[in-house]
Short mmCIF file of C-alpha atoms in Angstrom, two decimals:
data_model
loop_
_atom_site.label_atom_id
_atom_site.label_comp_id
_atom_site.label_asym_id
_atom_site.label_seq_id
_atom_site.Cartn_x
_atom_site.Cartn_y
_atom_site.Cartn_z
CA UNK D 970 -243.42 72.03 -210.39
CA UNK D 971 -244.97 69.12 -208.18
CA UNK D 972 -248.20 70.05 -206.44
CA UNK D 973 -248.35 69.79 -202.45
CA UNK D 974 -249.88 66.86 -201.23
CA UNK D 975 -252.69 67.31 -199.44
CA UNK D 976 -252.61 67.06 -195.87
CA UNK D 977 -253.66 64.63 -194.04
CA UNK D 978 -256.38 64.81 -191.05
CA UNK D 979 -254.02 63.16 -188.22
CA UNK D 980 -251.87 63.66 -186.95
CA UNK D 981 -251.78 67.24 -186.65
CA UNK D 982 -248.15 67.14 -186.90
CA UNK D 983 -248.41 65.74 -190.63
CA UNK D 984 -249.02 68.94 -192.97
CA UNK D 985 -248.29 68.46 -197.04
CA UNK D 986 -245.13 67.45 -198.09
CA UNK D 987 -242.60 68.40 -200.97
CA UNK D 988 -239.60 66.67 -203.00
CA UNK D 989 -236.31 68.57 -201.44
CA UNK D 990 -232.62 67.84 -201.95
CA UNK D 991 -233.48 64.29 -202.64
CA UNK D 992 -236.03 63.24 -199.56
CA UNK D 993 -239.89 64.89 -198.96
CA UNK D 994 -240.36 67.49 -196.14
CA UNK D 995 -243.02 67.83 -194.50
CA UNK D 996 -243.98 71.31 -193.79
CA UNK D 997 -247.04 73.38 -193.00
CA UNK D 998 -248.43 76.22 -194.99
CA UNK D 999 -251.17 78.46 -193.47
CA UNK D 1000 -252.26 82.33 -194.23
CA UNK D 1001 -251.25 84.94 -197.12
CA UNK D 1002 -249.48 88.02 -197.59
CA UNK D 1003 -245.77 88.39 -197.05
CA UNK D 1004 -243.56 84.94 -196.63
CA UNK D 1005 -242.55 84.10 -193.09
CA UNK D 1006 -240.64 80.84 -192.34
CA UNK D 1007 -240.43 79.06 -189.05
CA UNK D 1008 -237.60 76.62 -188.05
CA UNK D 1009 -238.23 74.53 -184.81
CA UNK D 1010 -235.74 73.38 -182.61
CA UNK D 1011 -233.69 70.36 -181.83
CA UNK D 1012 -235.17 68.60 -178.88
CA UNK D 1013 -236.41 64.74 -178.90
CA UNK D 1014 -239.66 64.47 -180.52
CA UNK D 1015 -240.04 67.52 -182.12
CA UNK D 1016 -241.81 69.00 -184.98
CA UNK D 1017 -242.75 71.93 -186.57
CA UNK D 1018 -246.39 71.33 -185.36
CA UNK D 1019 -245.38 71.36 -181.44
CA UNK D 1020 -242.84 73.51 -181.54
CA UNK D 1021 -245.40 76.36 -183.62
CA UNK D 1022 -248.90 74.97 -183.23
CA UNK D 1023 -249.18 78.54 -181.12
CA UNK D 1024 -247.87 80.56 -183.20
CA UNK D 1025 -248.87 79.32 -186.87
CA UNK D 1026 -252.25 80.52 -186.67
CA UNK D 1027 -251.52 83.98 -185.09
CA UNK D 1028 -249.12 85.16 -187.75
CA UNK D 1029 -251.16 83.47 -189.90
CA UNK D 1030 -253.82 86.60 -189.25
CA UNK D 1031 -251.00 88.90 -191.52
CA UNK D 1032 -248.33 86.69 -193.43
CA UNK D 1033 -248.16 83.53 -195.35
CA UNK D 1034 -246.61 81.02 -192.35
CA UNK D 1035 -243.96 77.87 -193.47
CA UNK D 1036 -243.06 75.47 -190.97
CA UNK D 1037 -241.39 72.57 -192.14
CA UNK D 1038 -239.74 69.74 -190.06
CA UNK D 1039 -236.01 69.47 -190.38
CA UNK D 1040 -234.56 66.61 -192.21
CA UNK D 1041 -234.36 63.93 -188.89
CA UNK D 1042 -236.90 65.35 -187.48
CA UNK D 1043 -240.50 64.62 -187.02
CA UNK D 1044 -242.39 63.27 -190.70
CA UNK D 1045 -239.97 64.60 -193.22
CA UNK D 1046 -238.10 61.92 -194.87
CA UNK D 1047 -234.74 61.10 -193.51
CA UNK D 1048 -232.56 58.69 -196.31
CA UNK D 1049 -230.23 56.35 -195.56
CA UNK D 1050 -226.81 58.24 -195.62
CA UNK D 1051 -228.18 61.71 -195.09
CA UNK D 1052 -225.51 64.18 -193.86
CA UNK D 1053 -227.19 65.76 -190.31
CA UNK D 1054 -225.07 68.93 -190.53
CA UNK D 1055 -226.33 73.06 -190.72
CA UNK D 1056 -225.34 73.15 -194.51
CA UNK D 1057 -227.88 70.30 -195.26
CA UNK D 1058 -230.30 71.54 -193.44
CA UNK D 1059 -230.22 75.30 -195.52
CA UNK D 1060 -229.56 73.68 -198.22
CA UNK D 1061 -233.21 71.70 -197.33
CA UNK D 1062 -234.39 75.46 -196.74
CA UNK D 1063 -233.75 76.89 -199.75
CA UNK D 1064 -234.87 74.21 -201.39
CA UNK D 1065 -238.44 74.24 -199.82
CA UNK D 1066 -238.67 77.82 -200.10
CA UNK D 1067 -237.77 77.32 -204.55
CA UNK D 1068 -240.53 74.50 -204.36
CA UNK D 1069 -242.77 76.97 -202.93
CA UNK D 1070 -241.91 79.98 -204.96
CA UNK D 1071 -241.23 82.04 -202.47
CA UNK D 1072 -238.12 84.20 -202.90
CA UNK D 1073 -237.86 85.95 -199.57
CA UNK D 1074 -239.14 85.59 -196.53
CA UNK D 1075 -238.80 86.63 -192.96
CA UNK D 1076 -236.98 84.30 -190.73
CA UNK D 1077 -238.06 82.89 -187.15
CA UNK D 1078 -235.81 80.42 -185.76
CA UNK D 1079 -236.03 78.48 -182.36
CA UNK D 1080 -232.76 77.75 -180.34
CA UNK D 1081 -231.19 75.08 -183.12
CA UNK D 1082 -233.70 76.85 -185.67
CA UNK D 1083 -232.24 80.21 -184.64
CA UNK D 1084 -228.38 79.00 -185.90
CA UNK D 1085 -229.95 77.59 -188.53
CA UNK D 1086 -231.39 81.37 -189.24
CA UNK D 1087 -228.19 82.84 -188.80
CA UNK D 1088 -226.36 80.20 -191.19
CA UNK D 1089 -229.08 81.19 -194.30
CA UNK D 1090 -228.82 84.82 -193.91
CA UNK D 1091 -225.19 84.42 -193.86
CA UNK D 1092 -225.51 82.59 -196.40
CA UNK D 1093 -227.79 83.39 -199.12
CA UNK D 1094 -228.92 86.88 -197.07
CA UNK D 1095 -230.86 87.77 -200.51
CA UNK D 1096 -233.53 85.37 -199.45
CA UNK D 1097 -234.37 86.90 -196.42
CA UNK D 1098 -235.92 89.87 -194.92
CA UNK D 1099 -236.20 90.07 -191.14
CA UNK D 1100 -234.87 88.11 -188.77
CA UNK D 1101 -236.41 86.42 -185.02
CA UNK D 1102 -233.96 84.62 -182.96
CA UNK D 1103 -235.55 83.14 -180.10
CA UNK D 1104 -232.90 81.47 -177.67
CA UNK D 1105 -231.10 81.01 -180.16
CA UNK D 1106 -227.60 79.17 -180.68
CA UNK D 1107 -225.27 82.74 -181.88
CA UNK D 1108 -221.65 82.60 -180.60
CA UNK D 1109 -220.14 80.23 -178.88
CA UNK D 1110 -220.54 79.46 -175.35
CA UNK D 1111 -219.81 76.70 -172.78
CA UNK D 1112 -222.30 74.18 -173.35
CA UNK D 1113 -224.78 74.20 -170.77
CA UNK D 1114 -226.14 71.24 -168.33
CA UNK D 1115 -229.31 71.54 -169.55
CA UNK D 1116 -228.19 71.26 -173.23
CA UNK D 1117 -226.27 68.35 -172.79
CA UNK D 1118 -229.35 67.05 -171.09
CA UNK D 1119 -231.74 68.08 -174.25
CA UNK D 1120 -228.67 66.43 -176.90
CA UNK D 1121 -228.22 63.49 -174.76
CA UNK D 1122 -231.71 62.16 -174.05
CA UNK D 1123 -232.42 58.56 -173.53
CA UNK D 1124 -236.17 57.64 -174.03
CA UNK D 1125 -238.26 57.23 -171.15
CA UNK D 1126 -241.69 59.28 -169.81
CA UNK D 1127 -239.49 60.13 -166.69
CA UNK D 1128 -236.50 61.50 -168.74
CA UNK D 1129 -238.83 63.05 -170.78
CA UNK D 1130 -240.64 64.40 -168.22
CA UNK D 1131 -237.45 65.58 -166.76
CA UNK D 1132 -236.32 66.98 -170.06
CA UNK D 1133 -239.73 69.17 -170.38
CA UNK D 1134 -239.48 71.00 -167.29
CA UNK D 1135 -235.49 72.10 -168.26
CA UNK D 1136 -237.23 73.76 -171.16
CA UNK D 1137 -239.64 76.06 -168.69
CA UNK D 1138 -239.64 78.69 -166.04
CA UNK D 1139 -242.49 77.10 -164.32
CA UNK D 1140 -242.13 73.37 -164.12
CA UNK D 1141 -246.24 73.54 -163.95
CA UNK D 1142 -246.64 74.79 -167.01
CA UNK D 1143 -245.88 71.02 -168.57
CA UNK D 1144 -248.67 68.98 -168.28
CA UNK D 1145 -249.31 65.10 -168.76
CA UNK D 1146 -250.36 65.71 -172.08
CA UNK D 1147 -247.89 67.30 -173.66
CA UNK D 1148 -245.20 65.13 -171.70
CA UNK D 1149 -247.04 61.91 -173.52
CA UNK D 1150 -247.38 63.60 -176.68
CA UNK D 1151 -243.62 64.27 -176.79
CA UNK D 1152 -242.82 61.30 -175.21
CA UNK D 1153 -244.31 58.88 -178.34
CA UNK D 1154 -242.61 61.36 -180.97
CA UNK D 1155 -239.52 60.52 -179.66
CA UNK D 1156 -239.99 56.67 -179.50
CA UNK D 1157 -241.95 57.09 -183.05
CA UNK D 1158 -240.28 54.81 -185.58
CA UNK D 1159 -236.23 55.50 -186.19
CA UNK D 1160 -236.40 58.95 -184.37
CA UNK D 1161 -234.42 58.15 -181.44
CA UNK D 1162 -231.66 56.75 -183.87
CA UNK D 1163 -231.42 59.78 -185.84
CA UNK D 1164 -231.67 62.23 -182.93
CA UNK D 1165 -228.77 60.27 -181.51
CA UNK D 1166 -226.85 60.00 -184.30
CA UNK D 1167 -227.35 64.10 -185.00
CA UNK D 1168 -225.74 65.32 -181.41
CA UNK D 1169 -223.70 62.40 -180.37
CA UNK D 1170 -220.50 63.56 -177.75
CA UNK D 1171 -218.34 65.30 -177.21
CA UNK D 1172 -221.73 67.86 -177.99
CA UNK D 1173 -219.42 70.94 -177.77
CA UNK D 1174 -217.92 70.10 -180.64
CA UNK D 1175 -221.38 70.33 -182.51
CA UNK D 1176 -222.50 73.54 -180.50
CA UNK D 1177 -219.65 74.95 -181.96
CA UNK D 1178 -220.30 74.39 -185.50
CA UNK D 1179 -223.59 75.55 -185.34
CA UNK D 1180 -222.56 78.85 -183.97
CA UNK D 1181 -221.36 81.83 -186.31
CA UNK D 1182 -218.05 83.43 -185.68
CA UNK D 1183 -218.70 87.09 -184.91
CA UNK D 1184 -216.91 88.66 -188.12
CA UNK D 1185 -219.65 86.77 -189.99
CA UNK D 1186 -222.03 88.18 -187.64
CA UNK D 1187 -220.99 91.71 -188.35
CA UNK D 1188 -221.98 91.26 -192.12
CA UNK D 1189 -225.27 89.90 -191.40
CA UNK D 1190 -227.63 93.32 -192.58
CA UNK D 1191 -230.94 92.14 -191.37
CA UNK D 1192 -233.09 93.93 -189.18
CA UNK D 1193 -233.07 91.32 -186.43
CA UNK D 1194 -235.15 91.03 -183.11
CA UNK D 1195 -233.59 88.33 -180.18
CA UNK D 1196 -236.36 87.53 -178.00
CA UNK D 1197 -234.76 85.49 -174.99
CA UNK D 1198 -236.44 84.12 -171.64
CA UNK D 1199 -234.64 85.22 -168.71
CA UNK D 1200 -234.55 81.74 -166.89
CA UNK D 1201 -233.59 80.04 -170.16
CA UNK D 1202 -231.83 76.99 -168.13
CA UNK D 1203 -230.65 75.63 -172.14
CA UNK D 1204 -229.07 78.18 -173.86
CA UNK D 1205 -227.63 81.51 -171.67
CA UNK D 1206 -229.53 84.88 -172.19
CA UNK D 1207 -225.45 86.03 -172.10
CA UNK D 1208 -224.83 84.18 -175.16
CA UNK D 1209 -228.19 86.51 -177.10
CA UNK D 1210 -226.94 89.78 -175.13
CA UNK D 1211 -223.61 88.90 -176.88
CA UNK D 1212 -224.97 87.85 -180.01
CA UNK D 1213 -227.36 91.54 -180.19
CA UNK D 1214 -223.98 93.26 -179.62
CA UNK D 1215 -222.09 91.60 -182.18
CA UNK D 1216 -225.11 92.05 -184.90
CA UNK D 1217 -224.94 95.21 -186.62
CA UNK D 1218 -228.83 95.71 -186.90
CA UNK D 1219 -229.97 93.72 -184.16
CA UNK D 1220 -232.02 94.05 -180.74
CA UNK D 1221 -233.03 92.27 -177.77
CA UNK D 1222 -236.30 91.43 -175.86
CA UNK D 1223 -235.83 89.73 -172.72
CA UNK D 1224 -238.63 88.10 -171.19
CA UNK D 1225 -239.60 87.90 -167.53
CA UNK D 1226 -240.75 84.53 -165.91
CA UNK D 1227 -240.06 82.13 -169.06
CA UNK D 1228 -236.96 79.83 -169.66
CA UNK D 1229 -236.13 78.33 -173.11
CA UNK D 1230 -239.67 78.09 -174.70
CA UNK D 1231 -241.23 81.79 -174.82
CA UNK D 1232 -243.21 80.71 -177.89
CA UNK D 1233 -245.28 78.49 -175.49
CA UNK D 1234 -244.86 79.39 -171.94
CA UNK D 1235 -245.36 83.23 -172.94
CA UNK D 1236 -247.03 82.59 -176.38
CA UNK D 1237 -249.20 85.98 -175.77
CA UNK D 1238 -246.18 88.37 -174.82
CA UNK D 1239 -244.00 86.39 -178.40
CA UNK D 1240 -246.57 86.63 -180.72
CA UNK D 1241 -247.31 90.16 -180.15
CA UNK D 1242 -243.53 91.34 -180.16
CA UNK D 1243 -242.82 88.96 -183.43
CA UNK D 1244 -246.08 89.89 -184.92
CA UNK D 1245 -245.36 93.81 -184.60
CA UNK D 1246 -242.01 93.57 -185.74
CA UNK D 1247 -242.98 91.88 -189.00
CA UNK D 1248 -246.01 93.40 -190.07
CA UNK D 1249 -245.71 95.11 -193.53
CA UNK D 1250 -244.24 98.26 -193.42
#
């Protein structure tokens, strides 16, 4: 088996990288003890770094954390024909989780990350333990305004600007920082190519495919916890109080005073309710 490359200093979104399904991902690798993997989700710019940079090193304290970017997404290697679809992206998953020798793991998915969650339990639900949905795309639902806003971003720091403050309860909470940060990811290199040609319209179409139709959903046997922001302006705390019905083992926790990013407008009140609901047992 090839050895991880080291990471490198900067950026902090660059971790070590591995050979999977034909293209290196990067991915980052912190802690010990039982495996827990961490799928961002799909909005311009992102990574595994700024999606989890919160929440790495706090579940870090009791399990060994995996956060790898997506293939199209942030500095894993994106080929020339690559097929931007849910079953290349598990396949990717599986494939990074062999390369690492890790057999099972808990699952936390964001939004995007969370269908991609669903789709590899579904899937190959040997390889996984517990589940975390966190806004996650479940069943189906009428694509929202501020989805369509997320898929169909045009690069700008006004639009992106814009685009950060669908993602909150509190539009304060997004600062010039982050804004600029997120802002040259998504006008890094090809990324705005590949984001647009991953979500291009109609985008219900897509939304639809990444959902799971609810008599998969009843097979699914993990224990699963839905956390969900209660002013979630992207994807409809319905759709999760839905999704928590139709999952056999599955429960909700609905957050006060946070829209579509609990992991960092509420990172206290997420870490705590993930963190308890993994630990060993």
């Amino acid at each position: 088996m090839e050895t991880p490359s080291a990471p490198d200093a900067r950026p902090p979104e660059v971790g070590s990288s591995l050979p999977t399904c034909g293209f290196k991902t990067n991915y980052h690798d912190a802690g010990n003890g039982p495996g827990v993997l961490l799928i961002h989700g799909s909005g311009p710019g992102v990574t595994a770094w700024a999606n989890w940079r919160l929440t790495i090193p706090v579940l870090a304290r009791q399990a060994r954390v995996v956060a790898p970017d997506m293939v199209g997404f942030g500095y894993t290697e994106s080929p020339p024909g690559v097929r931007y679809h849910w079953s290349t992206w598990v396949d990717q998953l599986t494939a990074l989780l062999d390369a690492l020798q890790l057999e099972r793991v808990s699952v936390v998915g964001n939004s995007f990350g969370g269908a991609l969650a669903l789709k590899l339990a579904a899937r190959h639900p040997g390889r996984v333990d517990r589940l975390v949905l966190m806004g996650p795309v479940g069943l189906r639902f009428p694509i929202t305004d501020g989805l369509e806003k997320v898929w169909g971003y045009q690069p700008s720091p006004a639009a992106m600007r814009e685009l950060l403050d669908v993602f909150v309860h509190d539009p304060s909470f997004i600062d010039d920082e982050l804004a600029a940060m997120r802002y040259r990811a998504s006008i890094r290199d090809d990324v705005q190519a590949r984001f647009g040609s991953m979500f291009p319209p109609p985008r219900q179409r897509i939304l639809d495919d990444m959902a799971t139709d609810e008599a998969v959903l009843r097979t699914i046997p993990h224990e699963t916890l839905i956390v969900h922001g209660r002013g979630d302006k992207v994807i409809p705390i319905e759709a999760s109080r839905r999704l928590a019905q139709a999952m056999p083992r599955a429960r909700l926790a609905e957050i006060d005073r946070c829209g579509h990013w609990v992991q960092i407008e509420q990172p206290a009140a997420f870490t705590a309710l993930v963190g308890e609901f993994l630990a060993p047992r």
